[in-house]
CSV table of C-alpha atoms in Angstrom, one decimal:
chain,number,residue,atom,x,y,z
A,1,MET,CA,-29.5,-36.1,3.2
A,2,GLU,CA,-27.3,-34.2,5.6
A,3,THR,CA,-27.4,-30.3,5.4
A,4,PRO,CA,-24.0,-28.9,4.7
A,5,ALA,CA,-22.8,-26.9,7.8
A,6,ARG,CA,-22.8,-23.2,7.2
A,7,VAL,CA,-19.9,-21.2,9.0
A,8,ASP,CA,-20.0,-17.5,9.5
A,9,ILE,CA,-16.4,-16.4,9.2
A,10,ALA,CA,-16.8,-12.9,10.9
A,11,GLN,CA,-18.7,-14.6,13.8
A,12,ARG,CA,-16.2,-17.3,14.3
A,13,ILE,CA,-13.3,-14.7,14.3
A,14,ASP,CA,-15.2,-12.2,16.4
A,15,ASN,CA,-15.8,-14.9,19.1
A,16,SER,CA,-12.3,-16.4,19.2
A,17,ARG,CA,-9.6,-16.0,21.5
A,18,LEU,CA,-6.2,-14.4,20.4
A,19,GLY,CA,-3.9,-17.3,19.5
A,20,SER,CA,-0.5,-17.7,17.9
A,21,PHE,CA,-1.8,-17.9,14.4
A,22,GLN,CA,-3.4,-14.4,14.7
A,23,LEU,CA,-0.5,-13.0,16.6
A,24,THR,CA,1.7,-14.1,13.8
A,25,VAL,CA,-0.3,-12.2,11.3
A,26,PHE,CA,-0.2,-9.1,13.6
A,27,PHE,CA,3.5,-9.4,14.1
A,28,LEU,CA,4.3,-9.6,10.4
A,29,CYS,CA,2.0,-6.8,9.6
A,30,GLY,CA,3.5,-4.7,12.4
A,31,LEU,CA,7.1,-5.5,11.2
A,32,CYS,CA,6.0,-4.1,7.7
A,33,LEU,CA,4.6,-1.0,9.2
A,34,PHE,CA,7.7,-0.5,11.4
A,35,MET,CA,10.0,-0.7,8.5
A,36,ASP,CA,7.5,1.4,6.4
A,37,GLY,CA,7.9,4.2,9.1
A,38,PHE,CA,11.5,3.9,9.2
A,39,ASP,CA,12.2,4.1,5.4
A,40,THR,CA,9.5,6.9,5.1
A,41,GLN,CA,11.4,8.9,7.7
A,42,ALA,CA,14.9,8.0,6.7
A,43,ILE,CA,15.3,10.8,4.1
A,44,ALA,CA,14.5,13.5,6.7
A,45,TYR,CA,17.2,11.9,9.2
A,46,VAL,CA,19.9,12.1,6.4
A,47,ALA,CA,18.7,15.4,5.1
A,48,PRO,CA,21.0,17.7,7.3
A,49,THR,CA,24.1,15.5,6.5
A,50,ILE,CA,23.3,15.6,2.7
A,51,VAL,CA,22.8,19.4,2.9
A,52,ARG,CA,26.4,19.8,4.3
A,53,GLU,CA,28.0,17.0,2.2
A,54,TRP,CA,26.6,18.1,-1.1
A,55,ASN,CA,26.9,21.9,-0.3
A,56,ILE,CA,23.2,22.6,-1.2
A,57,GLN,CA,20.7,25.0,0.0
A,58,ARG,CA,18.3,23.1,2.5
A,59,SER,CA,15.3,24.5,0.4
A,60,ALA,CA,16.5,22.4,-2.7
A,61,LEU,CA,15.5,19.4,-0.6
A,62,GLY,CA,11.8,20.5,-0.6
A,63,VAL,CA,11.1,18.6,-3.7
A,64,VAL,CA,13.2,15.5,-2.7
A,65,LEU,CA,11.2,15.4,0.5
A,66,SER,CA,7.9,15.3,-1.3
A,67,ALA,CA,9.0,12.8,-3.7
A,68,ALA,CA,8.3,9.7,-1.6
A,69,PRO,CA,4.9,10.9,-0.5
A,70,PHE,CA,4.0,11.5,-4.2
A,71,GLY,CA,4.9,7.9,-5.0
A,72,VAL,CA,3.1,6.8,-1.9
A,73,LEU,CA,-0.1,8.5,-3.2
A,74,ILE,CA,0.0,6.7,-6.5
A,75,GLY,CA,0.8,3.4,-4.8
A,76,SER,CA,-1.9,3.6,-2.0
A,77,LEU,CA,-4.6,4.2,-4.8
A,78,LEU,CA,-3.2,1.7,-7.0
A,79,PHE,CA,-2.5,-1.2,-4.8
A,80,SER,CA,-5.5,-0.8,-2.5
A,81,MET,CA,-7.8,-1.4,-5.6
A,82,ILE,CA,-5.5,-4.4,-6.7
A,83,ALA,CA,-5.7,-5.8,-3.2
A,84,ASP,CA,-9.5,-5.7,-3.3
A,85,ARG,CA,-9.4,-7.8,-6.4
A,86,ILE,CA,-6.5,-10.3,-5.8
A,87,GLY,CA,-6.0,-10.2,-2.1
A,88,ARG,CA,-4.2,-8.6,0.6
A,89,ARG,CA,-1.5,-11.1,0.9
A,90,PRO,CA,0.1,-11.0,-2.7
A,91,VAL,CA,0.1,-7.3,-2.7
A,92,LEU,CA,1.7,-6.9,0.8
A,93,ILE,CA,4.5,-9.3,0.1
A,94,GLY,CA,5.0,-7.7,-3.4
A,95,VAL,CA,5.2,-4.1,-2.4
A,96,THR,CA,7.5,-5.0,0.7
A,97,LEU,CA,9.9,-6.6,-1.9
A,98,TYR,CA,9.6,-3.8,-4.2
A,99,TYR,CA,10.4,-0.9,-1.9
A,100,ALA,CA,13.1,-3.0,-0.2
A,101,ILE,CA,15.0,-3.2,-3.3
A,102,LEU,CA,14.4,0.5,-4.3
A,103,THR,CA,15.5,1.6,-0.6
A,104,LEU,CA,19.0,-0.3,-1.3
A,105,ILE,CA,19.2,1.7,-4.6
A,106,THR,CA,18.7,4.8,-2.8
A,107,ALA,CA,22.0,4.4,-1.0
A,108,ARG,CA,23.7,4.7,-4.4
A,109,ALA,CA,22.3,8.2,-5.2
A,110,ALA,CA,24.9,10.7,-6.2
A,111,SER,CA,22.8,13.8,-7.0
A,112,VAL,CA,19.7,15.7,-6.0
A,113,ASN,CA,17.9,14.6,-9.2
A,114,GLN,CA,18.9,10.9,-8.6
A,115,LEU,CA,17.6,11.0,-5.1
A,116,LEU,CA,14.4,12.6,-6.2
A,117,ALA,CA,13.6,10.1,-8.9
A,118,ILE,CA,14.6,7.0,-6.7
A,119,ARG,CA,12.5,8.2,-3.7
A,120,PHE,CA,9.5,8.7,-6.1
A,121,ILE,CA,9.7,5.2,-7.4
A,122,ALA,CA,10.3,3.8,-3.9
A,123,GLY,CA,7.3,5.7,-2.6
A,124,ILE,CA,4.8,3.8,-5.0
A,125,GLY,CA,5.8,0.5,-3.2
A,126,LEU,CA,5.4,2.1,0.3
A,127,GLY,CA,2.0,3.2,-0.7
A,128,GLY,CA,0.7,-0.4,-0.6
A,129,ILE,CA,1.8,-1.2,3.0
A,130,MET,CA,-0.5,0.8,5.3
A,131,PRO,CA,-3.9,0.1,3.9
A,132,ASN,CA,-3.4,-3.6,3.3
A,133,ALA,CA,-1.6,-4.2,6.7
A,134,VAL,CA,-4.2,-2.3,8.5
A,135,SER,CA,-7.1,-4.2,6.7
A,136,LEU,CA,-5.5,-7.6,7.3
A,137,VAL,CA,-5.1,-6.9,11.0
A,138,GLY,CA,-8.6,-5.7,11.4
A,139,GLU,CA,-10.1,-8.8,9.6
A,140,TYR,CA,-8.1,-11.3,11.8
A,141,SER,CA,-9.0,-9.4,15.1
A,142,PRO,CA,-11.9,-10.5,17.3
A,143,ARG,CA,-14.4,-7.9,17.8
A,144,ARG,CA,-13.8,-7.0,21.5
A,145,ALA,CA,-10.1,-6.5,20.8
A,146,ARG,CA,-10.2,-5.0,17.2
A,147,VAL,CA,-9.7,-1.4,17.9
A,148,PRO,CA,-6.9,-1.8,20.4
A,149,VAL,CA,-5.2,-4.4,18.2
A,150,MET,CA,-5.4,-2.2,15.1
A,151,MET,CA,-4.1,0.9,17.1
A,152,VAL,CA,-1.2,-1.0,18.5
A,153,VAL,CA,-0.1,-2.6,15.0
A,154,GLY,CA,-0.8,0.6,13.2
A,155,ASN,CA,1.3,2.3,15.7
A,156,CYS,CA,4.3,0.3,14.5
A,157,PHE,CA,4.7,2.9,11.7
A,158,SER,CA,5.4,5.5,14.2
A,159,ALA,CA,7.6,3.3,16.2
A,160,GLY,CA,9.6,2.6,13.2
A,161,ALA,CA,10.0,6.2,12.6
A,162,ALA,CA,11.0,7.0,16.1
A,163,ILE,CA,13.3,4.2,16.8
A,164,GLY,CA,14.7,4.7,13.4
A,165,GLY,CA,15.8,8.2,14.3
A,166,PHE,CA,18.1,6.9,17.0
A,167,VAL,CA,19.2,4.1,14.8
A,168,ALA,CA,19.9,6.6,12.0
A,169,ALA,CA,21.9,9.0,14.4
A,170,GLN,CA,24.3,6.1,15.3
A,171,LEU,CA,24.6,4.8,11.6
A,172,ILE,CA,25.2,8.3,10.2
A,173,GLN,CA,27.8,9.0,12.9
A,174,SER,CA,29.7,5.7,12.3
A,175,TYR,CA,29.2,4.9,8.8
A,176,GLY,CA,27.7,7.8,6.9
A,177,TRP,CA,24.3,8.6,5.6
A,178,ARG,CA,24.3,6.0,2.9
A,179,SER,CA,24.3,3.2,5.6
A,180,VAL,CA,20.8,4.2,6.7
A,181,PHE,CA,19.4,3.1,3.4
A,182,TYR,CA,21.4,-0.1,3.3
A,183,PHE,CA,19.8,-1.0,6.6
A,184,GLY,CA,16.4,0.1,5.7
A,185,GLY,CA,16.4,-1.9,2.6
A,186,SER,CA,17.8,-5.1,3.8
A,187,ILE,CA,15.4,-5.7,6.7
A,188,PRO,CA,12.0,-5.4,4.7
A,189,LEU,CA,13.9,-7.8,2.1
A,190,ALA,CA,14.2,-10.4,4.8
A,191,ILE,CA,10.6,-9.7,5.9
A,192,SER,CA,9.1,-10.2,2.5
A,193,LEU,CA,10.8,-13.7,2.3
A,194,VAL,CA,9.4,-14.7,5.6
A,195,MET,CA,5.9,-13.5,4.7
A,196,LEU,CA,5.9,-15.6,1.6
A,197,PHE,CA,5.8,-18.7,3.8
A,198,ALA,CA,4.2,-17.4,7.0
A,199,LEU,CA,1.4,-14.8,6.0
A,200,PRO,CA,-2.2,-16.0,5.4
A,201,GLU,CA,-4.7,-14.5,3.1
A,202,SER,CA,-7.7,-12.6,4.6
A,203,LEU,CA,-10.4,-15.0,5.4
A,204,HIS,CA,-13.1,-12.3,4.9
A,205,PHE,CA,-11.6,-11.7,1.5
A,206,LEU,CA,-11.6,-15.4,0.4
A,207,ALA,CA,-15.1,-15.8,1.8
A,208,VAL,CA,-16.4,-12.8,-0.1
A,209,ARG,CA,-14.9,-13.8,-3.2
A,210,GLU,CA,-15.7,-17.6,-2.6
A,211,LYS,CA,-12.0,-18.4,-3.3
A,212,SER,CA,-9.7,-21.3,-2.0
A,213,LEU,CA,-12.1,-23.0,0.3
A,214,HIS,CA,-9.3,-25.4,1.4
A,215,LYS,CA,-7.2,-22.5,2.7
A,216,ILE,CA,-10.3,-21.0,4.5
A,217,ARG,CA,-10.8,-24.5,6.1
A,218,ARG,CA,-7.1,-24.8,7.1
A,219,TRP,CA,-6.7,-21.3,8.4
A,220,LEU,CA,-9.9,-21.1,10.3
A,221,GLN,CA,-9.1,-24.2,12.1
A,222,ARG,CA,-5.9,-22.6,13.4
A,223,ILE,CA,-8.1,-19.9,14.9
A,224,ASP,CA,-11.2,-22.0,15.9
A,225,PRO,CA,-10.5,-25.7,16.0
A,226,SER,CA,-14.2,-26.3,16.8
A,227,ALA,CA,-15.2,-24.8,13.4
A,228,PRO,CA,-16.9,-27.3,11.1
A,229,ALA,CA,-14.3,-28.5,8.4
A,230,GLY,CA,-16.0,-31.0,6.2
A,231,GLU,CA,-15.8,-31.0,2.5
A,232,SER,CA,-19.4,-29.6,2.1
A,233,THR,CA,-19.0,-26.9,4.7
A,234,ARG,CA,-20.0,-23.6,3.3
A,235,TYR,CA,-18.1,-20.5,4.4
A,236,VAL,CA,-20.1,-17.3,4.4
A,237,LEU,CA,-19.8,-13.7,5.5
A,238,THR,CA,-22.9,-11.4,6.8
A,239,GLU,CA,-22.2,-9.0,4.0
A,240,LYS,CA,-22.5,-9.1,0.3
A,241,ALA,CA,-19.7,-8.4,-2.4
A,242,HIS,CA,-20.5,-5.1,-3.9
A,243,ARG,CA,-20.6,-5.0,-7.8
A,244,GLY,CA,-19.0,-2.1,-9.8
A,245,VAL,CA,-16.0,0.1,-9.5
A,246,PRO,CA,-14.7,0.1,-5.7
A,247,TRP,CA,-14.3,3.7,-5.6
A,248,VAL,CA,-17.9,4.4,-6.6
A,249,GLN,CA,-19.0,2.1,-3.5
A,250,LEU,CA,-17.3,4.6,-1.0
A,251,PHE,CA,-20.1,6.9,-1.6
A,252,HIS,CA,-23.1,4.4,-1.5
A,253,GLU,CA,-25.2,3.1,1.3
A,254,GLY,CA,-24.9,6.4,3.4
A,255,ARG,CA,-21.0,6.6,3.3
A,256,ALA,CA,-20.6,9.6,1.1
A,257,LEU,CA,-20.3,12.4,3.7
A,258,GLY,CA,-18.2,10.2,6.0
A,259,THR,CA,-15.8,9.4,3.1
A,260,VAL,CA,-15.5,13.1,2.3
A,261,LEU,CA,-14.6,14.0,5.9
A,262,ILE,CA,-12.2,11.1,6.2
A,263,TRP,CA,-10.5,12.2,3.2
A,264,LEU,CA,-10.3,15.9,4.4
A,265,LEU,CA,-9.0,14.7,7.8
A,266,ASN,CA,-6.2,12.4,6.1
A,267,PHE,CA,-5.3,15.3,4.0
A,268,MET,CA,-5.0,18.0,6.7
A,269,ASN,CA,-3.2,15.6,9.3
A,270,LEU,CA,-0.8,14.1,6.8
A,271,LEU,CA,0.1,17.5,5.5
A,272,ASN,CA,0.9,18.4,8.9
A,273,LEU,CA,2.6,15.2,9.8
A,274,TYR,CA,4.9,15.1,7.0
A,275,PHE,CA,5.8,19.0,7.3
A,276,LEU,CA,6.7,18.3,10.9
A,277,THR,CA,8.4,14.9,10.3
A,278,LEU,CA,10.6,16.0,7.3
A,279,TRP,CA,11.5,19.5,8.2
A,280,LEU,CA,11.8,19.4,12.0
A,281,PRO,CA,15.4,17.9,11.9
A,282,THR,CA,16.6,20.5,9.3
A,283,VAL,CA,15.0,23.4,11.2
A,284,VAL,CA,16.6,22.2,14.5
A,285,ALA,CA,19.9,22.1,13.0
A,286,ASP,CA,19.5,25.5,11.4
A,287,ILE,CA,18.9,26.9,14.8
A,288,GLY,CA,22.5,25.8,15.9
A,289,TYR,CA,22.2,22.4,17.3
A,290,SER,CA,24.3,19.5,16.0
A,291,ALA,CA,23.0,17.0,13.4
A,292,PRO,CA,22.6,14.1,16.0
A,293,VAL,CA,20.8,16.4,18.2
A,294,ALA,CA,18.5,17.5,15.4
A,295,VAL,CA,17.9,13.9,14.5
A,296,ARG,CA,16.9,12.9,18.0
A,297,VAL,CA,14.5,15.9,18.3
A,298,GLY,CA,12.9,14.6,15.0
A,299,ALA,CA,12.8,11.0,16.6
A,300,THR,CA,11.1,12.5,19.6
A,301,LEU,CA,8.2,13.6,17.5
A,302,GLN,CA,7.8,10.0,16.2
A,303,LEU,CA,8.5,8.4,19.6
A,304,ALA,CA,5.7,10.5,21.3
A,305,GLY,CA,3.4,9.6,18.4
A,306,ALA,CA,4.0,6.0,19.2
A,307,ILE,CA,3.3,6.6,22.8
A,308,GLY,CA,0.3,8.7,21.9
A,309,ALA,CA,-1.2,6.0,19.6
A,310,PHE,CA,-1.1,3.4,22.6
A,311,LEU,CA,-2.7,5.9,24.9
A,312,GLN,CA,-5.3,6.9,22.5
A,313,GLY,CA,-6.0,3.3,21.6
A,314,TRP,CA,-6.8,2.6,25.2
A,315,LEU,CA,-8.9,5.9,25.5
A,316,ILE,CA,-10.7,5.4,22.1
A,317,HIS,CA,-11.9,1.7,23.3
A,318,ARG,CA,-13.4,3.5,26.4
A,319,PHE,CA,-14.6,6.7,25.0
A,320,GLY,CA,-14.8,6.4,21.2
A,321,PHE,CA,-12.9,7.8,18.4
A,322,VAL,CA,-14.5,11.4,18.1
A,323,PRO,CA,-13.9,12.8,21.5
A,324,VAL,CA,-10.4,11.3,21.9
A,325,LEU,CA,-9.0,12.3,18.5
A,326,ALA,CA,-10.6,15.7,18.4
A,327,THR,CA,-8.9,16.4,21.7
A,328,GLY,CA,-5.8,15.2,20.6
A,329,PHE,CA,-5.5,17.3,17.6
A,330,GLY,CA,-6.8,20.4,19.6
A,331,LEU,CA,-3.6,19.8,22.0
A,332,ALA,CA,-1.4,19.5,19.1
A,333,THR,CA,-2.7,22.8,17.6
A,334,LEU,CA,-1.6,24.7,20.7
A,335,ASN,CA,1.9,22.9,20.9
A,336,ILE,CA,2.8,23.2,17.2
A,337,ALA,CA,2.4,27.0,17.4
A,338,LEU,CA,4.9,27.0,20.3
A,339,ILE,CA,7.6,25.2,18.4
A,340,GLY,CA,8.9,28.1,16.5
A,341,TYR,CA,8.9,30.6,19.5
A,342,PRO,CA,12.0,32.7,19.6
A,343,GLY,CA,14.6,31.7,22.0
A,344,ILE,CA,12.8,28.5,23.0
A,345,SER,CA,15.1,26.2,25.2
A,346,LEU,CA,15.9,22.6,24.1
A,347,ALA,CA,14.1,21.3,27.1
A,348,LEU,CA,10.9,23.1,26.2
A,349,LEU,CA,11.2,22.3,22.6
A,350,VAL,CA,11.4,18.7,23.4
A,351,VAL,CA,8.2,18.9,25.6
A,352,VAL,CA,6.1,20.9,22.8
A,353,VAL,CA,7.4,18.6,20.1
A,354,SER,CA,6.2,15.6,22.3
A,355,ILE,CA,2.9,16.9,22.7
A,356,ALA,CA,2.5,17.7,19.1
A,357,GLY,CA,3.5,14.1,18.3
A,358,LEU,CA,0.9,12.6,20.7
A,359,GLY,CA,-1.8,14.5,18.7
A,360,VAL,CA,-0.7,14.4,15.1
A,361,VAL,CA,1.4,11.2,14.8
A,362,GLY,CA,-0.5,9.4,17.4
A,363,GLY,CA,-3.7,10.6,15.9
A,364,GLN,CA,-3.1,9.3,12.5
A,365,SER,CA,-3.1,5.6,13.8
A,366,GLY,CA,-6.5,6.5,15.1
A,367,VAL,CA,-7.7,7.8,11.8
A,368,ASN,CA,-6.5,4.7,10.1
A,369,ALA,CA,-8.3,2.4,12.6
A,370,PHE,CA,-11.5,4.5,12.1
A,371,SER,CA,-11.3,4.3,8.4
A,372,ALA,CA,-11.0,0.6,8.6
A,373,THR,CA,-14.1,0.2,10.7
A,374,PHE,CA,-16.0,2.4,8.4
A,375,TYR,CA,-16.0,0.2,5.2
A,376,PRO,CA,-17.1,-3.3,4.5
A,377,THR,CA,-14.7,-6.1,3.6
A,378,ASP,CA,-14.6,-5.9,-0.1
A,379,ILE,CA,-14.0,-2.2,-0.4
A,380,ARG,CA,-12.1,-1.9,2.9
A,381,SER,CA,-8.5,-1.6,1.3
A,382,THR,CA,-10.0,0.7,-1.3
A,383,GLY,CA,-11.5,2.8,1.4
A,384,VAL,CA,-8.5,2.9,3.7
A,385,GLY,CA,-6.3,3.2,0.6
A,386,ALA,CA,-8.3,6.2,-0.8
A,387,GLY,CA,-8.2,8.1,2.3
A,388,LEU,CA,-4.6,7.8,2.7
A,389,GLY,CA,-4.1,8.4,-1.0
A,390,VAL,CA,-6.0,11.7,-0.5
A,391,GLY,CA,-3.8,12.3,2.6
A,392,ARG,CA,-0.8,11.7,0.6
A,393,VAL,CA,-1.6,14.8,-1.4
A,394,GLY,CA,-1.4,16.6,1.9
A,395,ALA,CA,2.0,14.8,2.6
A,396,ILE,CA,3.2,16.0,-0.8
A,397,VAL,CA,2.1,19.6,-0.3
A,398,GLY,CA,3.5,19.7,3.4
A,399,PRO,CA,7.1,19.3,2.7
A,400,TYR,CA,7.0,21.2,-0.6
A,401,LEU,CA,5.1,24.2,1.0
A,402,GLY,CA,7.6,24.2,3.8
A,403,GLY,CA,10.6,24.3,1.3
A,404,GLN,CA,8.9,27.3,-0.5
A,405,LEU,CA,8.3,29.2,2.8
A,406,ILE,CA,11.8,28.6,4.0
A,407,ALA,CA,13.1,29.9,0.5
A,408,LEU,CA,10.6,33.2,1.1
A,409,HIS,CA,12.6,33.6,4.3
A,410,TRP,CA,9.9,32.9,6.7
A,411,THR,CA,11.0,32.8,10.3
A,412,ASN,CA,10.4,29.7,12.4
A,413,GLN,CA,7.7,31.2,14.3
A,414,GLN,CA,5.8,32.0,11.2
A,415,LEU,CA,6.2,28.4,9.8
A,416,PHE,CA,5.0,26.7,12.9
A,417,LEU,CA,2.1,29.1,13.3
A,418,ALA,CA,1.1,28.2,9.8
A,419,SER,CA,1.5,24.5,10.6
A,420,ALA,CA,-0.9,24.7,13.6
A,421,VAL,CA,-3.7,25.6,11.3
A,422,PRO,CA,-4.1,22.0,9.7
A,423,ALA,CA,-4.2,20.7,13.2
A,424,LEU,CA,-6.9,22.8,14.1
A,425,ILE,CA,-8.9,21.8,11.0
A,426,SER,CA,-8.4,18.1,11.8
A,427,ALA,CA,-9.8,18.8,15.3
A,428,ILE,CA,-13.0,20.4,13.8
A,429,VAL,CA,-13.4,17.7,11.1
A,430,MET,CA,-13.0,14.9,13.7
A,431,ALA,CA,-15.7,16.8,15.7
A,432,ALA,CA,-18.0,16.9,12.7
A,433,LEU,CA,-18.0,13.1,12.5
A,434,HIS,CA,-20.1,13.2,15.4
A,435,TRP,CA,-23.1,13.9,13.2
A,436,VAL,CA,-22.0,11.4,10.6
A,437,VAL,CA,-21.5,8.3,12.7
A,438,LYS,CA,-24.4,7.2,15.0
A,439,PRO,CA,-23.3,6.5,18.6
A,440,LYS,CA,-22.7,2.6,18.6
A,441,ALA,CA,-20.1,0.3,20.3
A,442,VAL,CA,-16.8,1.4,19.5
A,443,ALA,CA,-15.6,-2.2,18.8
A,444,ALA,CA,-18.4,-2.7,16.3
A,445,PRO,CA,-17.8,-5.4,13.7
A,446,LEU,CA,-15.9,-4.4,10.7
A,447,VAL,CA,-19.1,-4.9,8.6
A,448,GLY,CA,-21.8,-2.4,8.4
A,449,GLN,CA,-21.7,1.0,9.9
A,450,ALA,CA,-18.6,1.9,11.9
A,451,SER,CA,-18.9,3.7,15.2
A,452,ALA,CA,-17.3,6.6,16.8
A,453,TYR,CA,-18.8,6.3,20.3
A,454,PRO,CA,-19.4,3.4,22.9
A,455,ASN,CA,-22.9,2.7,24.1
């Protein structure tokens, strides 16, 4: 009797060449992240116009700016665990459709309270995008290209926030602030419909759960036509499914300290990122620059972050996560402190904002990629989502704290000196991961212990 063929899913994907099937997955996940970045940042771009149109104090928007991150916190924790149970595909499609509809509803807000409620509810859906898109991309990437691919696709979030700033500036000028949300809701609505027909499920997930073998067979053939595809073929993964609550597994098998440090890193960097992202346009407008200029300075932070993520992806592939990200956060510390320097020229402001964006915004893509390589398949979305979930607490605290400090009449110099502290802590925490993660190849497989250094 013929012995059934045994196919290792991870090995086949690791040794494959990037083809149109995988590129389609990366493209769709990148589009999701692009619009996630646009919609997350949209409220900051329209804030100066809303302050003027509704005749409210800028500090009144502090709670509104924190509403979506608070929703994202809930969504990232909730949908990450759901995805590890039912799959990345249905969750990613569902949350994209969900937040698209809520973003369209945002355009109808007529008061601060309505804006607050709608942004919170929309944020719940936004929270499911990043952990599932990052996990899906990592699981379809060959080993040799995994980190660069994850960095590039993860960087689409920053690209969406950056390009969105220039788009928003034109939309606001031509059609008013509500048009930003009509645009931001209609695109992901279309994306969700395309994904319904074109996005596959994670082969890692299906193999671990031993589900839908016919789909594994069909999709693996698209990646590697030489893979055995008989009815009796067994599809396996060189890691076992963990039993019990996924959250508990984050602290097992030597992952406890790494998990805690990843959580602290996410908290500090997202606190800083969201403070800078959501308050920078308003602060620049308050200095005396026009709303379009203020929006473009805010977009510069994101654009520099997008460029920084590409650059860091290349550097991480050569030198490892720890030295590259720790250096980036260190440079960001110095330049954030300079943003509020009294009498700073617009040209110098753009320079220091750009370097801050390279480190903080670009660095978050690296943190996400590091998290995804740290956890095994069946708790990967939970691991990435948990880190981002804790980080979202920082994302809530940052904008809210900014509003409170502004209400206390802190100067811009004091505000940005305070904002430099989380960047410094991020650099220290990233350096501390040197003693947690043993030096291995940076492009290590997604199973087992992740690496921070190349050989």
